[in-house]
Coordinates of C-alpha atoms in Angstrom, one line a residue:
M55 CA 0.0 0.0 0.0
S56 CA 1.0 3.6 -0.6
T57 CA 2.6 5.5 2.3
L58 CA 0.5 8.3 3.9
L59 CA 2.0 11.8 4.2
P60 CA 3.6 12.1 7.7
E61 CA 2.0 15.5 8.2
L62 CA -1.5 13.9 7.5
I63 CA -0.8 11.1 10.0
I64 CA 0.2 13.6 12.7
E65 CA -2.8 15.8 12.0
I66 CA -5.2 12.9 12.4
L67 CA -3.6 11.8 15.6
L68 CA -3.6 15.3 17.1
R69 CA -7.4 15.4 16.6
L70 CA -8.1 12.1 18.4
P71 CA -9.2 11.8 22.1
I72 CA -6.6 10.8 24.6
K73 CA -8.2 7.4 25.1
S74 CA -8.0 6.6 21.4
I75 CA -4.4 7.7 21.2
C76 CA -3.4 5.5 24.1
R77 CA -5.0 2.5 22.4
L78 CA -2.9 3.2 19.3
K79 CA 0.3 2.7 21.3
C80 CA -0.4 -1.0 21.0
A81 CA -0.8 -1.0 17.3
S82 CA 2.9 -1.2 16.5
K83 CA 6.4 -0.1 17.6
S84 CA 6.3 2.8 15.2
W85 CA 3.0 4.1 16.6
L86 CA 4.4 3.8 20.1
A87 CA 7.6 5.6 19.2
L88 CA 5.6 8.5 17.6
I89 CA 3.0 8.9 20.3
T90 CA 5.5 8.8 23.1
H91 CA 8.0 11.2 21.5
P92 CA 8.4 14.4 23.5
Q93 CA 7.8 16.7 20.4
F94 CA 4.5 14.9 19.6
I95 CA 3.4 15.2 23.2
K96 CA 4.1 18.9 23.3
M97 CA 2.3 19.4 20.0
H98 CA -0.7 17.6 21.4
L99 CA -0.6 19.7 24.6
V100 CA -0.8 22.9 22.5
R101 CA -3.5 21.6 20.3
T102 CA -5.8 19.9 22.7
R103 CA -8.6 21.8 24.5
K104 CA -10.5 18.9 26.1
Q105 CA -11.5 20.1 29.6
K106 CA -11.8 17.5 32.3
L107 CA -12.8 17.7 36.0
L108 CA -10.9 15.9 38.7
L109 CA -13.0 15.4 41.8
C110 CA -11.8 14.2 45.1
N111 CA -13.1 13.4 48.6
A112 CA -11.8 10.1 50.0
Y113 CA -11.2 8.9 46.4
L114 CA -10.6 10.4 43.0
Y115 CA -13.1 10.7 40.1
L116 CA -12.8 11.9 36.5
V117 CA -15.6 13.8 34.8
D118 CA -16.0 15.0 31.2
L119 CA -16.8 18.7 31.8
E120 CA -18.2 19.4 28.4
R121 CA -20.5 16.4 28.4
S122 CA -21.6 17.1 32.0
L123 CA -22.7 20.7 31.1
E124 CA -24.7 19.4 28.1
D125 CA -26.5 16.5 29.8
K126 CA -29.6 17.1 31.8
V127 CA -28.9 14.3 34.2
H128 CA -26.2 14.1 37.0
P129 CA -22.7 13.8 35.6
K130 CA -21.1 10.4 35.2
L131 CA -18.2 9.8 37.6
D132 CA -15.3 7.6 36.5
Q133 CA -13.6 6.4 39.7
L134 CA -9.8 6.3 39.5
N135 CA -7.8 3.7 41.5
I136 CA -4.1 4.4 41.6
I137 CA -3.8 2.0 44.5
P138 CA -6.8 -0.4 45.0
N139 CA -8.4 -0.2 48.5
T140 CA -6.4 2.9 49.5
R141 CA -8.1 6.0 50.6
F142 CA -7.0 9.3 49.0
I143 CA -5.9 12.1 51.4
D144 CA -4.8 15.2 49.6
I145 CA -4.0 16.6 46.1
V146 CA -1.7 19.3 44.8
Y147 CA -2.8 21.5 41.9
G148 CA -1.5 20.0 38.7
S149 CA 0.3 21.2 35.6
N150 CA 0.0 20.1 32.0
G151 CA -2.4 17.3 32.9
L152 CA -0.2 15.9 35.8
F153 CA -1.2 16.0 39.5
C154 CA 0.8 15.3 42.6
I155 CA -1.2 13.1 45.0
K156 CA -0.7 12.1 48.7
Y157 CA -2.0 8.9 50.3
N158 CA -1.9 7.7 53.9
F159 CA -1.5 10.6 56.4
N160 CA 0.8 8.9 58.9
D161 CA 3.3 7.0 56.7
G162 CA 2.3 8.9 53.5
F163 CA 3.7 8.5 50.1
L164 CA 3.4 10.6 46.9
F165 CA 2.4 9.9 43.4
I166 CA 2.7 11.9 40.2
Y167 CA -0.5 11.0 38.3
N168 CA -2.0 11.6 34.8
P169 CA -5.7 10.9 35.3
S170 CA -6.4 10.9 31.5
T171 CA -3.8 8.2 30.7
R172 CA -4.0 6.5 34.1
E173 CA -0.2 6.5 34.3
S174 CA 1.4 7.1 37.7
K175 CA 4.8 7.3 39.3
K176 CA 5.6 6.8 43.0
I177 CA 8.0 9.3 44.5
L178 CA 10.5 7.9 46.9
D179 CA 10.5 10.1 50.0
D180 CA 14.2 9.8 50.7
V181 CA 15.0 13.3 51.9
P182 CA 17.3 13.3 55.0
S183 CA 15.4 11.8 58.0
V184 CA 16.5 14.6 60.4
V185 CA 14.2 16.9 58.4
R186 CA 11.5 14.4 57.5
E187 CA 11.0 13.4 61.1
S188 CA 9.6 16.8 62.0
N189 CA 6.5 15.9 60.0
L190 CA 5.4 19.5 60.1
Y191 CA 4.8 20.4 56.4
C192 CA 1.9 21.5 54.3
F193 CA 1.6 20.7 50.7
G194 CA 3.3 23.4 48.6
G195 CA 2.8 23.1 44.9
F196 CA 3.6 21.3 41.7
G197 CA 4.4 22.9 38.4
Y198 CA 6.2 22.8 35.0
V199 CA 9.3 24.9 34.3
E200 CA 9.6 25.5 30.6
S201 CA 13.1 27.0 30.8
I202 CA 14.6 23.8 32.1
D203 CA 11.9 21.4 30.8
D204 CA 11.2 19.9 34.2
Y205 CA 8.4 19.3 36.6
K206 CA 9.0 20.2 40.2
F207 CA 7.1 19.5 43.4
V208 CA 7.8 21.8 46.4
R209 CA 6.6 21.3 50.0
V210 CA 7.0 23.7 52.9
L211 CA 8.2 22.7 56.4
D212 CA 6.4 24.7 59.0
Y213 CA 8.4 26.9 61.3
E214 CA 11.7 25.7 59.8
N215 CA 12.2 28.1 56.9
T216 CA 12.9 25.0 54.8
L217 CA 11.7 23.8 51.4
Q218 CA 11.9 20.2 50.1
I219 CA 12.0 20.2 46.3
F220 CA 11.6 17.2 44.0
S221 CA 12.7 17.2 40.4
L222 CA 10.8 14.8 38.2
R223 CA 13.5 14.9 35.5
N224 CA 16.3 14.2 38.0
N225 CA 14.2 11.9 40.1
S226 CA 15.7 13.4 43.3
W227 CA 15.0 15.6 46.3
K228 CA 16.9 18.6 47.5
I229 CA 16.6 20.9 50.5
V230 CA 16.6 24.7 50.2
M231 CA 16.4 27.3 53.0
G232 CA 13.2 29.1 52.4
N233 CA 13.7 32.7 53.7
F234 CA 9.9 33.2 53.4
P235 CA 9.1 36.7 52.5
V236 CA 5.9 36.8 54.6
R237 CA 5.0 35.9 58.2
E238 CA 1.8 33.9 57.7
P239 CA 1.4 32.6 54.1
N240 CA -1.3 30.2 53.1
F241 CA 0.8 27.3 51.8
I242 CA -2.0 24.8 51.5
H243 CA -3.3 25.6 48.0
G244 CA -0.4 26.4 45.7
V245 CA -1.2 27.3 42.1
S246 CA 1.3 26.7 39.3
L247 CA 1.6 29.3 36.5
N248 CA 4.5 30.7 34.4
G249 CA 7.0 28.4 36.0
A250 CA 6.2 29.4 39.5
V251 CA 3.9 28.3 42.4
H252 CA 1.6 30.9 44.0
W253 CA 0.0 31.0 47.4
G254 CA -2.6 33.2 49.0
T255 CA -2.4 34.7 52.4
I256 CA -4.3 35.4 55.7
C257 CA -5.4 39.1 55.7
Y258 CA -5.6 41.3 58.7
P259 CA -6.8 45.0 58.9
D260 CA -3.2 46.1 59.8
N261 CA -1.5 43.7 57.5
L262 CA -3.3 42.8 54.3
G263 CA -0.5 40.4 53.2
V264 CA 0.7 39.6 49.7
I265 CA 0.7 36.7 47.2
T266 CA 3.7 34.5 47.8
V267 CA 5.5 33.4 44.6
F268 CA 8.2 30.7 44.4
D269 CA 10.1 30.6 41.1
L270 CA 10.7 26.9 40.4
A271 CA 13.6 27.6 38.1
E272 CA 15.6 30.0 40.3
E273 CA 14.2 28.4 43.5
K274 CA 13.7 31.9 45.0
F275 CA 10.7 33.7 46.5
K276 CA 9.1 37.0 45.5
T277 CA 5.7 38.6 46.2
F278 CA 2.8 40.1 44.3
P279 CA 0.4 42.7 45.7
L280 CA -3.2 42.0 46.4
P281 CA -5.9 43.7 44.3
I282 CA -7.4 45.5 47.4
S283 CA -5.4 47.8 49.5
N284 CA -7.8 49.4 51.9
P285 CA -11.2 47.6 52.3
P286 CA -13.9 49.4 54.3
N287 CA -14.9 48.1 57.8
P288 CA -12.8 44.9 57.6
P289 CA -13.4 41.9 59.9
E290 CA -10.7 40.5 62.2
S291 CA -9.3 38.4 59.4
W292 CA -10.1 36.9 56.0
Q293 CA -8.4 34.7 53.5
C294 CA -7.1 35.4 50.0
I295 CA -7.2 32.2 47.9
V296 CA -5.2 32.0 44.7
H297 CA -6.5 30.3 41.5
D298 CA -5.6 30.2 37.8
I299 CA -8.0 30.3 34.8
G300 CA -6.3 29.8 31.5
E301 CA -3.1 31.8 31.5
Y302 CA -4.2 34.2 34.2
L303 CA -3.6 34.4 37.9
C304 CA -6.7 35.3 39.9
V305 CA -7.8 35.5 43.5
T306 CA -11.0 35.2 45.6
F307 CA -11.6 36.3 49.2
E308 CA -13.2 34.2 51.8
V309 CA -14.7 35.6 55.0
Y310 CA -16.1 33.6 57.9
G311 CA -18.1 35.0 60.7
S312 CA -19.5 38.5 60.9
R313 CA -18.7 41.1 58.2
T314 CA -20.3 44.3 56.9
T315 CA -22.1 44.8 53.7
E316 CA -19.6 47.5 52.7
F317 CA -16.7 45.1 53.1
V318 CA -18.4 42.3 51.2
D319 CA -19.2 44.6 48.3
A320 CA -15.5 45.7 48.2
V321 CA -14.0 42.2 48.0
K322 CA -16.6 39.9 46.5
G323 CA -16.3 38.4 43.1
I324 CA -13.2 37.1 41.2
W325 CA -10.1 39.3 40.7
I326 CA -8.0 38.5 37.6
M327 CA -4.4 39.7 37.0
K328 CA -4.5 40.5 33.2
K329 CA -0.8 41.2 33.1
Y330 CA 1.3 38.8 35.1
G331 CA 3.0 40.5 38.0
V332 CA 1.5 44.0 37.3
K333 CA -0.5 45.3 40.2
E334 CA -2.4 47.8 38.1
S335 CA -3.8 45.0 35.9
W336 CA -6.0 43.5 38.6
T337 CA -9.6 43.5 37.3
R338 CA -12.7 42.3 39.0
I339 CA -15.0 39.9 37.1
V340 CA -18.1 37.9 38.1
K341 CA -19.3 40.8 40.3
S342 CA -22.8 39.4 40.7
H343 CA -23.7 35.8 41.1
D344 CA -26.0 33.5 43.0
L345 CA -23.1 31.5 44.5
Y346 CA -21.5 32.0 47.9
N347 CA -17.7 32.3 47.5
P348 CA -17.5 31.0 43.9
I349 CA -14.4 29.1 42.8
P350 CA -13.2 29.7 39.2
L351 CA -12.3 26.5 37.5
C352 CA -11.4 27.5 33.9
L353 CA -12.3 29.7 31.0
W354 CA -15.0 28.6 28.5
E355 CA -15.8 29.4 25.0
D356 CA -17.2 32.9 24.1
D357 CA -16.3 34.8 27.3
G358 CA -17.6 32.0 29.6
I359 CA -16.1 31.1 33.0
I360 CA -16.7 27.8 34.7
L361 CA -17.4 28.3 38.4
Y362 CA -18.4 26.0 41.3
S363 CA -19.6 26.5 44.8
H364 CA -17.5 24.7 47.4
I365 CA -19.8 25.6 50.3
G366 CA -22.6 23.2 51.2
K367 CA -24.4 20.5 49.1
P368 CA -25.0 19.8 46.4
K369 CA -22.1 21.1 44.5
R370 CA -23.1 23.3 41.5
V371 CA -20.9 23.8 38.5
L372 CA -21.9 26.7 36.3
C373 CA -21.0 28.2 33.0
Y374 CA -21.1 32.0 33.8
D375 CA -21.3 34.6 31.0
E376 CA -19.1 37.5 31.9
K377 CA -20.8 39.8 29.4
D378 CA -24.4 39.7 30.7
G379 CA -23.9 38.0 34.1
K380 CA -26.2 35.1 33.3
I381 CA -25.8 31.4 33.8
R382 CA -25.6 29.5 30.5
K383 CA -25.4 25.9 31.7
E384 CA -25.3 24.1 34.9
C385 CA -24.6 20.6 36.3
V386 CA -25.0 19.3 39.9
F387 CA -22.9 16.9 41.9
D388 CA -24.5 15.2 44.9
G389 CA -21.4 14.5 46.9
N390 CA -19.0 16.7 48.8
Y391 CA -16.1 17.1 46.4
R392 CA -13.2 19.4 45.8
M393 CA -12.9 20.1 42.1
Y394 CA -9.9 20.8 39.8
A395 CA -10.2 21.6 36.1
Y396 CA -7.5 20.6 33.7
I397 CA -6.8 20.0 30.0
E398 CA -6.1 16.4 29.3
S399 CA -2.6 15.6 28.0
L400 CA -0.2 12.7 27.1
V401 CA 2.5 13.9 29.4
S402 CA 3.9 10.9 31.3
P403 CA 4.7 10.9 35.1
K404 CA 7.7 8.8 34.2
Y405 CA 9.2 11.9 32.7
N406 CA 12.9 11.3 33.2
F407 CA 12.9 7.6 32.4
E408 CA 10.9 7.2 29.2
Y409 CA 11.1 10.1 26.8
S410 CA 12.3 13.4 28.2
T411 CA 15.0 13.2 25.4
T412 CA 15.6 11.0 22.4
Q413 CA 18.1 8.9 24.4
G414 CA 16.9 5.5 25.2
F415 CA 14.6 5.3 22.2
P416 CA 14.3 2.0 20.4
H417 CA 17.2 1.4 18.0
Y418 CA 15.0 1.5 14.9
I419 CA 14.3 5.2 15.3
A420 CA 17.2 7.1 14.0
Q421 CA 18.0 10.6 15.4
S422 CA 17.5 12.0 11.9
Q423 CA 14.0 10.5 11.7
L424 CA 12.8 12.4 14.8
Q425 CA 13.5 16.0 14.6
S426 CA 11.8 19.4 14.6
T427 CA 11.8 22.2 12.2
G428 CA 14.2 24.2 14.5
Q429 CA 11.3 26.2 16.0
D430 CA 10.2 26.3 19.6
P431 CA 9.2 22.7 20.4
S432 CA 6.3 23.9 22.5
S433 CA 4.7 25.6 19.4
S434 CA 1.9 24.0 17.4
S435 CA 4.0 24.3 14.2
V436 CA 6.5 21.6 15.3
I437 CA 6.7 18.8 12.6
L438 CA 8.2 15.4 13.1
D439 CA 10.0 13.9 10.2
I440 CA 8.6 10.4 10.2
S441 CA 8.8 9.6 6.5
G442 CA 8.9 5.9 6.0
L443 CA 8.0 5.2 9.6
L444 CA 4.3 4.8 9.3
T445 CA 2.3 3.3 6.5
E446 CA -1.4 3.2 5.6
D447 CA -1.8 -0.4 6.9
Q448 CA -0.8 0.7 10.4
L449 CA -3.8 3.0 10.7
V450 CA -6.5 1.4 12.9

């Protein structure tokens, strides 16, 4: 049979769902080599826009966000079992379709997990015992660093000014003195964006606090200002929670207990930083809504924003139209879940072992057969030279 154009094969594969692409790995060695090549994975990551929801309580569940918003019935939950009969404890915000997950509170262990491909990697917790025995750390964050092409997990040891950093590429831990720039950061919910992890803060009338930023490449701290500098009639304290929607950093404020109407009007809604790191670019969106303390999950088509209410039951997930302030679509979850939106990807948790470079590839794939056009490998215009590698009879 005649050979198909490599560009056409790649274009077809890039349009397929993750599940279909994963099945094609078994078709032949050539298909496996192509689908697991780092350039193809980056091309797919740029091209894909399939939004998923990761839900967690004691266990993990995967939900098709688009289908859930279209269906009139309760969303279908696909339970994920990384380790059978083991209860899930905590999750770190993910990056590029990967999440860092913790099991077992007392003798806990960590996994890097891709819920779309079901691939996982257990992280050996072999940092020096003199530090580990303190057992006083909160989850920090997990993110991708494009400049060094690495995924890093950082956790914060309370009261010790110490960070433990795991490099997925190097498959190793290191300890760094923290020199935290703030007295009371909120290190529980770290959000990864632009090669850094971001945390909110506890706000007080005499000390509003800042957003704490940890650069994963330089392994240094910096701070960003909050969007509100002098709220009227503030309560004793309130929380600034950091989120990300698309390529933007955003925050919401949570207040428990008594508060005045003037204060609520000043802080309510979702604040988005339209220019990264620029204080003057803070803009308030979603000013009016019927949710208490809405959590932004992701951007949606035509100026839509996906929100959910994390207070009470059932959990409502809404598609909010920023232009007219109306709710376009809605789905309801009966359980008490935390929710994380992500774009599905082919990125493997076994990043350093399998295909972070062309080294270790099967012998039948020559270096000259797998190359880019010399452009940025993260751009959608990267093309693999696979002439003679795939033929028409290998399409399934």
